[in-house]
Amino acid sequence: MNTLRLGVNIDHVATLRQARYSTMPESKNAEPDPIAIAGICERAGANSITAHLRADRRHIQDRDLERLRENIVTKLNLEMGNTPEIVDFALRLVPDEVCLVPENRQEVTTEGGLDLVANKKELAGTIKRLHSAGVRVSMFIDPAREQVDAAVELGADIIELHTGKLANAYTEKIEQQELERLREAATRAANFNLQVNAGHGINYRNITLIHKIPHLTELNIGHSIVARAILTGFEAAVREMLALMAKYRG
Ligand code: PXP
């Protein structure tokens, strides 16, 4: 059984920088630097660095990704919507992996999975282009049978299961229902030889629920690690999460 891998999403490091310096991007005072933080996360044992380039550039900037591409020693996972401008950027950047997510300007964070069934035609072309550039492609989806089947049909390499509903479940019943949906989707995807990742809303408490989902390869975690790092520093925050993840038995 492979150990569960950790991708640290560093968007909110850029969120903090932009809160003060969005109008002064060239300022020598612009901090914190997401690239420096990515290096600390890697040294603490993170297996990849994830960043989301949004159409409105609210946190991560193009230049951040160019510098991440040059400096990362693990793996760069670019989260992005399937829009022509961002796809062209990804083809120039050539991250190790792209995770396609829905792009909705109003949302605070990515609120639902990408609907692969409704967007099959547009996604097929993008996946083909990314594959020909040597980029592995992941699809961020809700845990539903038809979404897993569409990912297989589209030739995705990876699915990332949206764990937001499980993470935010406020009754035991909803928690159990959502866990069952995630377990079924993970098993179905693994039977089709897709790599199964998970992400959204995972924290130092609900990680025990994530352990109940089989076939997982990698977790992408952002908010809770950045929040903990404010208290403990990034190195300790990443090590603590990795220690909790080490209890995964698949
Ligand atoms: N995975 C995907 C596809 C996401 O869009 C996000 C949020 O940017 C995450 C993982 C990380 O979620 P969180 O910040 O809640 O850990």
mmCIF file of C-alpha atoms and ligand atoms in Angstrom:
data_model
loop_
_atom_site.group_PDB
_atom_site.id
_atom_site.type_symbol
_atom_site.label_atom_id
_atom_site.label_comp_id
_atom_site.label_asym_id
_atom_site.label_seq_id
_atom_site.Cartn_x
_atom_site.Cartn_y
_atom_site.Cartn_z
ATOM 1 C CA MET A 1 0.000 0.000 0.000
ATOM 2 C CA ASN A 2 1.448 3.342 -1.048
ATOM 3 C CA THR A 3 1.404 6.159 1.463
ATOM 4 C CA LEU A 4 -1.041 8.952 0.886
ATOM 5 C CA ARG A 5 0.634 11.871 -0.875
ATOM 6 C CA LEU A 6 0.109 15.519 0.026
ATOM 7 C CA GLY A 7 -0.282 18.396 -2.403
ATOM 8 C CA VAL A 8 -0.225 21.738 -0.611
ATOM 9 C CA ASN A 9 -2.407 24.415 -2.182
ATOM 10 C CA ILE A 10 -0.607 27.733 -1.664
ATOM 11 C CA ASP A 11 -3.309 30.051 -3.109
ATOM 12 C CA HIS A 12 -3.947 31.706 0.232
ATOM 13 C CA VAL A 13 -0.332 32.707 0.648
ATOM 14 C CA ALA A 14 -0.930 34.787 -2.475
ATOM 15 C CA THR A 15 -4.317 35.901 -1.103
ATOM 16 C CA LEU A 16 -2.524 37.496 1.841
ATOM 17 C CA ARG A 17 0.049 39.204 -0.385
ATOM 18 C CA GLN A 18 -2.645 40.521 -2.731
ATOM 19 C CA ALA A 19 -4.642 41.914 0.199
ATOM 20 C CA ARG A 20 -1.917 44.528 0.593
ATOM 21 C CA TYR A 21 0.060 44.577 -2.652
ATOM 22 C CA SER A 22 -2.353 43.911 -5.528
ATOM 23 C CA THR A 23 -1.839 47.469 -6.792
ATOM 24 C CA MET A 24 1.956 47.318 -6.268
ATOM 25 C CA PRO A 25 2.984 43.973 -7.763
ATOM 26 C CA GLU A 26 6.575 45.094 -8.329
ATOM 27 C CA SER A 27 7.072 46.395 -4.791
ATOM 28 C CA LYS A 28 10.144 44.988 -3.071
ATOM 29 C CA ASN A 29 7.984 44.804 0.044
ATOM 30 C CA ALA A 30 5.397 42.458 -1.507
ATOM 31 C CA GLU A 31 5.060 39.551 0.906
ATOM 32 C CA PRO A 32 4.542 36.718 1.688
ATOM 33 C CA ASP A 33 6.139 35.037 -1.322
ATOM 34 C CA PRO A 34 4.290 31.863 -2.407
ATOM 35 C CA ILE A 35 7.456 30.488 -4.017
ATOM 36 C CA ALA A 36 9.439 30.683 -0.769
ATOM 37 C CA ILE A 37 6.544 28.974 1.045
ATOM 38 C CA ALA A 38 6.377 26.249 -1.625
ATOM 39 C CA GLY A 39 10.050 25.479 -0.938
ATOM 40 C CA ILE A 40 9.406 25.190 2.805
ATOM 41 C CA CYS A 41 6.441 22.853 2.157
ATOM 42 C CA GLU A 42 8.600 20.652 -0.075
ATOM 43 C CA ARG A 43 11.356 20.474 2.535
ATOM 44 C CA ALA A 44 8.751 19.468 5.130
ATOM 45 C CA GLY A 45 7.725 16.534 2.916
ATOM 46 C CA ALA A 46 4.925 17.792 0.647
ATOM 47 C CA ASN A 47 4.743 15.730 -2.534
ATOM 48 C CA SER A 48 3.439 18.460 -4.776
ATOM 49 C CA ILE A 49 2.513 22.118 -4.879
ATOM 50 C CA THR A 50 -0.911 23.171 -6.114
ATOM 51 C CA ALA A 51 -1.927 26.631 -7.280
ATOM 52 C CA HIS A 52 -5.142 27.862 -8.901
ATOM 53 C CA LEU A 53 -4.881 30.476 -11.629
ATOM 54 C CA ARG A 54 -8.244 32.222 -11.668
ATOM 55 C CA ALA A 55 -9.556 34.324 -14.532
ATOM 56 C CA ASP A 56 -9.757 37.350 -12.202
ATOM 57 C CA ARG A 57 -6.213 36.705 -10.828
ATOM 58 C CA ARG A 58 -7.506 37.237 -7.300
ATOM 59 C CA HIS A 59 -4.592 35.399 -5.667
ATOM 60 C CA ILE A 60 -2.008 33.531 -7.747
ATOM 61 C CA GLN A 61 -0.509 35.602 -10.592
ATOM 62 C CA ASP A 62 0.983 34.403 -13.885
ATOM 63 C CA ARG A 63 4.466 35.356 -12.657
ATOM 64 C CA ASP A 64 4.010 33.215 -9.509
ATOM 65 C CA LEU A 65 3.400 30.184 -11.665
ATOM 66 C CA GLU A 66 6.386 30.892 -13.885
ATOM 67 C CA ARG A 67 8.590 31.112 -10.789
ATOM 68 C CA LEU A 68 7.004 27.994 -9.278
ATOM 69 C CA ARG A 69 7.688 26.126 -12.509
ATOM 70 C CA GLU A 70 11.360 27.110 -12.302
ATOM 71 C CA ASN A 71 11.810 26.380 -8.614
ATOM 72 C CA ILE A 72 9.648 23.443 -7.632
ATOM 73 C CA VAL A 73 11.527 20.195 -7.115
ATOM 74 C CA THR A 74 8.485 17.974 -6.556
ATOM 75 C CA LYS A 75 5.519 18.418 -8.876
ATOM 76 C CA LEU A 76 3.471 21.423 -9.971
ATOM 77 C CA ASN A 77 -0.283 20.910 -10.125
ATOM 78 C CA LEU A 78 -2.121 23.785 -11.818
ATOM 79 C CA GLU A 79 -5.815 24.084 -10.993
ATOM 80 C CA MET A 80 -7.724 25.955 -13.662
ATOM 81 C CA GLY A 81 -10.991 26.529 -15.461
ATOM 82 C CA ASN A 82 -11.372 25.421 -19.059
ATOM 83 C CA THR A 83 -11.191 28.860 -20.688
ATOM 84 C CA PRO A 84 -9.121 29.602 -23.820
ATOM 85 C CA GLU A 85 -6.855 32.177 -22.171
ATOM 86 C CA ILE A 86 -5.997 29.955 -19.208
ATOM 87 C CA VAL A 87 -5.548 26.854 -21.363
ATOM 88 C CA ASP A 88 -3.073 28.765 -23.561
ATOM 89 C CA PHE A 89 -1.208 29.838 -20.423
ATOM 90 C CA ALA A 90 -1.042 26.223 -19.202
ATOM 91 C CA LEU A 91 0.333 25.077 -22.551
ATOM 92 C CA ARG A 92 3.144 27.641 -22.253
ATOM 93 C CA LEU A 93 3.831 26.811 -18.602
ATOM 94 C CA VAL A 94 3.661 23.003 -18.927
ATOM 95 C CA PRO A 95 2.931 22.059 -15.307
ATOM 96 C CA ASP A 96 3.294 18.396 -14.365
ATOM 97 C CA GLU A 97 -0.445 18.135 -13.880
ATOM 98 C CA VAL A 98 -3.518 20.218 -14.583
ATOM 99 C CA CYS A 99 -6.663 19.810 -12.522
ATOM 100 C CA LEU A 100 -9.671 21.157 -14.414
ATOM 101 C CA VAL A 101 -12.190 22.852 -12.132
ATOM 102 C CA PRO A 102 -15.332 24.930 -12.698
ATOM 103 C CA GLU A 103 -14.645 28.645 -13.008
ATOM 104 C CA ASN A 104 -17.177 30.843 -11.293
ATOM 105 C CA ARG A 105 -16.204 34.420 -10.578
ATOM 106 C CA GLN A 106 -18.597 34.858 -7.680
ATOM 107 C CA GLU A 107 -17.598 31.895 -5.561
ATOM 108 C CA VAL A 108 -15.272 32.235 -2.563
ATOM 109 C CA THR A 109 -13.654 28.913 -3.402
ATOM 110 C CA THR A 110 -14.418 26.101 -5.866
ATOM 111 C CA GLU A 111 -17.898 25.201 -4.734
ATOM 112 C CA GLY A 112 -18.908 22.187 -6.809
ATOM 113 C CA GLY A 113 -17.256 19.669 -9.069
ATOM 114 C CA LEU A 114 -16.875 20.161 -12.796
ATOM 115 C CA ASP A 115 -19.832 18.745 -14.744
ATOM 116 C CA LEU A 116 -18.055 16.479 -17.220
ATOM 117 C CA VAL A 117 -21.300 15.191 -18.714
ATOM 118 C CA ALA A 118 -22.570 18.658 -19.657
ATOM 119 C CA ASN A 119 -19.167 19.907 -20.893
ATOM 120 C CA LYS A 120 -17.816 16.807 -22.599
ATOM 121 C CA LYS A 121 -17.186 18.376 -25.994
ATOM 122 C CA GLU A 122 -15.245 21.415 -24.729
ATOM 123 C CA LEU A 123 -13.255 19.300 -22.275
ATOM 124 C CA ALA A 124 -12.254 16.695 -24.865
ATOM 125 C CA GLY A 125 -10.322 19.258 -26.926
ATOM 126 C CA THR A 126 -8.531 20.692 -23.892
ATOM 127 C CA ILE A 127 -7.528 17.278 -22.558
ATOM 128 C CA LYS A 128 -6.125 16.370 -25.973
ATOM 129 C CA ARG A 129 -4.047 19.569 -26.132
ATOM 130 C CA LEU A 130 -2.728 19.127 -22.580
ATOM 131 C CA HIS A 131 -1.856 15.501 -23.251
ATOM 132 C CA SER A 132 0.074 16.400 -26.368
ATOM 133 C CA ALA A 133 2.142 18.815 -24.250
ATOM 134 C CA GLY A 134 2.911 15.937 -21.847
ATOM 135 C CA VAL A 135 0.669 17.212 -19.016
ATOM 136 C CA ARG A 136 -1.293 14.696 -16.927
ATOM 137 C CA VAL A 137 -4.922 15.732 -16.571
ATOM 138 C CA SER A 138 -7.102 15.527 -13.494
ATOM 139 C CA MET A 139 -10.814 16.341 -13.263
ATOM 140 C CA PHE A 140 -12.294 17.786 -10.078
ATOM 141 C CA ILE A 141 -15.681 16.074 -9.805
ATOM 142 C CA ASP A 142 -18.496 15.385 -7.415
ATOM 143 C CA PRO A 143 -18.628 11.739 -6.337
ATOM 144 C CA ALA A 144 -21.228 10.565 -8.863
ATOM 145 C CA ARG A 145 -21.152 7.500 -11.083
ATOM 146 C CA GLU A 146 -21.907 9.437 -14.298
ATOM 147 C CA GLN A 147 -19.037 11.873 -13.614
ATOM 148 C CA VAL A 148 -16.566 9.028 -13.063
ATOM 149 C CA ASP A 149 -17.738 7.337 -16.267
ATOM 150 C CA ALA A 150 -17.387 10.592 -18.203
ATOM 151 C CA ALA A 151 -13.822 11.027 -16.865
ATOM 152 C CA VAL A 152 -12.982 7.556 -18.182
ATOM 153 C CA GLU A 153 -14.582 8.320 -21.536
ATOM 154 C CA LEU A 154 -12.666 11.592 -21.800
ATOM 155 C CA GLY A 155 -9.351 9.844 -21.177
ATOM 156 C CA ALA A 156 -8.520 11.689 -17.933
ATOM 157 C CA ASP A 157 -5.539 10.346 -15.996
ATOM 158 C CA ILE A 158 -6.776 11.348 -12.561
ATOM 159 C CA ILE A 159 -10.006 12.308 -10.809
ATOM 160 C CA GLU A 160 -10.004 14.530 -7.755
ATOM 161 C CA LEU A 161 -13.091 13.812 -5.685
ATOM 162 C CA HIS A 162 -14.745 16.881 -4.167
ATOM 163 C CA THR A 163 -14.782 16.292 -0.415
ATOM 164 C CA GLY A 164 -16.407 19.617 0.480
ATOM 165 C CA LYS A 165 -19.800 18.123 1.348
ATOM 166 C CA LEU A 166 -18.217 15.523 3.609
ATOM 167 C CA ALA A 167 -15.988 18.122 5.222
ATOM 168 C CA ASN A 168 -18.901 20.433 5.934
ATOM 169 C CA ALA A 169 -21.558 17.835 6.788
ATOM 170 C CA TYR A 170 -23.483 19.045 9.815
ATOM 171 C CA THR A 171 -25.374 15.858 10.598
ATOM 172 C CA GLU A 172 -24.159 12.299 11.018
ATOM 173 C CA LYS A 173 -26.677 11.179 8.373
ATOM 174 C CA ILE A 174 -25.328 13.541 5.702
ATOM 175 C CA GLU A 175 -21.793 12.549 6.650
ATOM 176 C CA GLN A 176 -22.517 8.848 6.188
ATOM 177 C CA GLN A 177 -24.374 9.422 2.914
ATOM 178 C CA GLU A 178 -21.544 11.509 1.505
ATOM 179 C CA LEU A 179 -18.916 9.050 2.678
ATOM 180 C CA GLU A 180 -20.767 6.269 0.904
ATOM 181 C CA ARG A 181 -20.914 8.313 -2.318
ATOM 182 C CA LEU A 182 -17.174 9.006 -2.093
ATOM 183 C CA ARG A 183 -16.373 5.354 -1.399
ATOM 184 C CA GLU A 184 -18.425 4.187 -4.376
ATOM 185 C CA ALA A 185 -16.958 6.788 -6.735
ATOM 186 C CA ALA A 186 -13.382 6.013 -5.630
ATOM 187 C CA THR A 187 -13.892 2.281 -6.101
ATOM 188 C CA ARG A 188 -15.480 2.739 -9.521
ATOM 189 C CA ALA A 189 -12.666 5.020 -10.691
ATOM 190 C CA ALA A 190 -9.963 2.682 -9.373
ATOM 191 C CA ASN A 191 -11.584 -0.212 -11.255
ATOM 192 C CA PHE A 192 -11.094 1.839 -14.426
ATOM 193 C CA ASN A 193 -7.435 2.415 -13.443
ATOM 194 C CA LEU A 194 -7.880 6.117 -12.839
ATOM 195 C CA GLN A 195 -5.687 7.698 -10.158
ATOM 196 C CA VAL A 196 -7.990 8.882 -7.376
ATOM 197 C CA ASN A 197 -7.185 12.113 -5.516
ATOM 198 C CA ALA A 198 -9.377 14.068 -3.127
ATOM 199 C CA GLY A 199 -9.608 17.652 -2.011
ATOM 200 C CA HIS A 200 -11.608 20.528 -0.596
ATOM 201 C CA GLY A 201 -12.299 21.371 3.005
ATOM 202 C CA ILE A 202 -9.936 18.727 4.422
ATOM 203 C CA ASN A 203 -8.519 19.722 7.797
ATOM 204 C CA TYR A 204 -6.665 18.328 10.827
ATOM 205 C CA ARG A 205 -9.916 16.988 12.323
ATOM 206 C CA ASN A 206 -11.908 15.598 9.412
ATOM 207 C CA ILE A 207 -8.852 13.821 7.960
ATOM 208 C CA THR A 208 -10.019 10.758 9.938
ATOM 209 C CA LEU A 209 -13.114 10.634 7.701
ATOM 210 C CA ILE A 210 -10.936 10.840 4.585
ATOM 211 C CA HIS A 211 -9.143 7.691 5.787
ATOM 212 C CA LYS A 212 -12.418 5.831 5.206
ATOM 213 C CA ILE A 213 -12.307 6.481 1.445
ATOM 214 C CA PRO A 214 -10.458 3.678 -0.377
ATOM 215 C CA HIS A 215 -7.999 3.881 -3.309
ATOM 216 C CA LEU A 216 -6.727 7.399 -2.639
ATOM 217 C CA THR A 217 -3.342 8.482 -3.995
ATOM 218 C CA GLU A 218 -3.131 12.181 -3.150
ATOM 219 C CA LEU A 219 -4.903 14.854 -1.115
ATOM 220 C CA ASN A 220 -4.823 18.525 -2.085
ATOM 221 C CA ILE A 221 -5.143 20.692 0.980
ATOM 222 C CA GLY A 222 -4.974 24.470 1.154
ATOM 223 C CA HIS A 223 -6.992 26.507 3.603
ATOM 224 C CA SER A 224 -6.445 24.472 6.772
ATOM 225 C CA ILE A 225 -2.684 24.160 6.257
ATOM 226 C CA VAL A 226 -2.284 27.886 5.586
ATOM 227 C CA ALA A 227 -4.469 28.678 8.602
ATOM 228 C CA ARG A 228 -2.464 26.358 10.862
ATOM 229 C CA ALA A 229 0.800 27.750 9.512
ATOM 230 C CA ILE A 230 -0.137 31.159 10.880
ATOM 231 C CA LEU A 231 0.058 29.561 14.325
ATOM 232 C CA THR A 232 2.868 27.055 13.893
ATOM 233 C CA GLY A 233 4.770 27.934 10.717
ATOM 234 C CA PHE A 234 4.507 26.026 7.432
ATOM 235 C CA GLU A 235 7.082 23.384 8.211
ATOM 236 C CA ALA A 236 5.263 22.195 11.342
ATOM 237 C CA ALA A 237 1.832 22.507 9.671
ATOM 238 C CA VAL A 238 2.875 20.310 6.737
ATOM 239 C CA ARG A 239 4.641 17.749 8.950
ATOM 240 C CA GLU A 240 1.607 17.527 11.244
ATOM 241 C CA MET A 241 -0.748 16.876 8.326
ATOM 242 C CA LEU A 242 1.621 14.274 6.839
ATOM 243 C CA ALA A 243 1.754 12.494 10.207
ATOM 244 C CA LEU A 244 -2.053 12.316 10.286
ATOM 245 C CA MET A 245 -2.143 11.113 6.678
ATOM 246 C CA ALA A 246 0.375 8.350 7.438
ATOM 247 C CA LYS A 247 -2.413 6.437 9.212
ATOM 248 C CA TYR A 248 -4.212 5.856 5.885
ATOM 249 C CA ARG A 249 -4.660 2.180 5.048
ATOM 250 C CA GLY A 250 -6.384 2.535 1.691
HETATM 251 N N1 PXP B 1 -8.759 20.915 -4.744
HETATM 252 C C1 PXP B 1 -9.395 21.762 -5.583
HETATM 253 C C2 PXP B 1 -9.727 21.289 -6.945
HETATM 254 C C3 PXP B 1 -9.714 23.081 -5.171
HETATM 255 O O1 PXP B 1 -10.345 23.913 -6.030
HETATM 256 C C4 PXP B 1 -9.337 23.501 -3.884
HETATM 257 C C5 PXP B 1 -9.625 24.907 -3.452
HETATM 258 O O2 PXP B 1 -8.862 25.798 -4.202
HETATM 259 C C6 PXP B 1 -8.647 22.587 -3.064
HETATM 260 C C7 PXP B 1 -8.398 21.291 -3.497
HETATM 261 C C8 PXP B 1 -8.191 22.961 -1.683
HETATM 262 O O3 PXP B 1 -9.291 23.172 -0.877
HETATM 263 P P1 PXP B 1 -9.102 23.742 0.598
HETATM 264 O O4 PXP B 1 -8.496 25.092 0.468
HETATM 265 O O5 PXP B 1 -10.484 23.752 1.143
HETATM 266 O O6 PXP B 1 -8.182 22.785 1.314
#
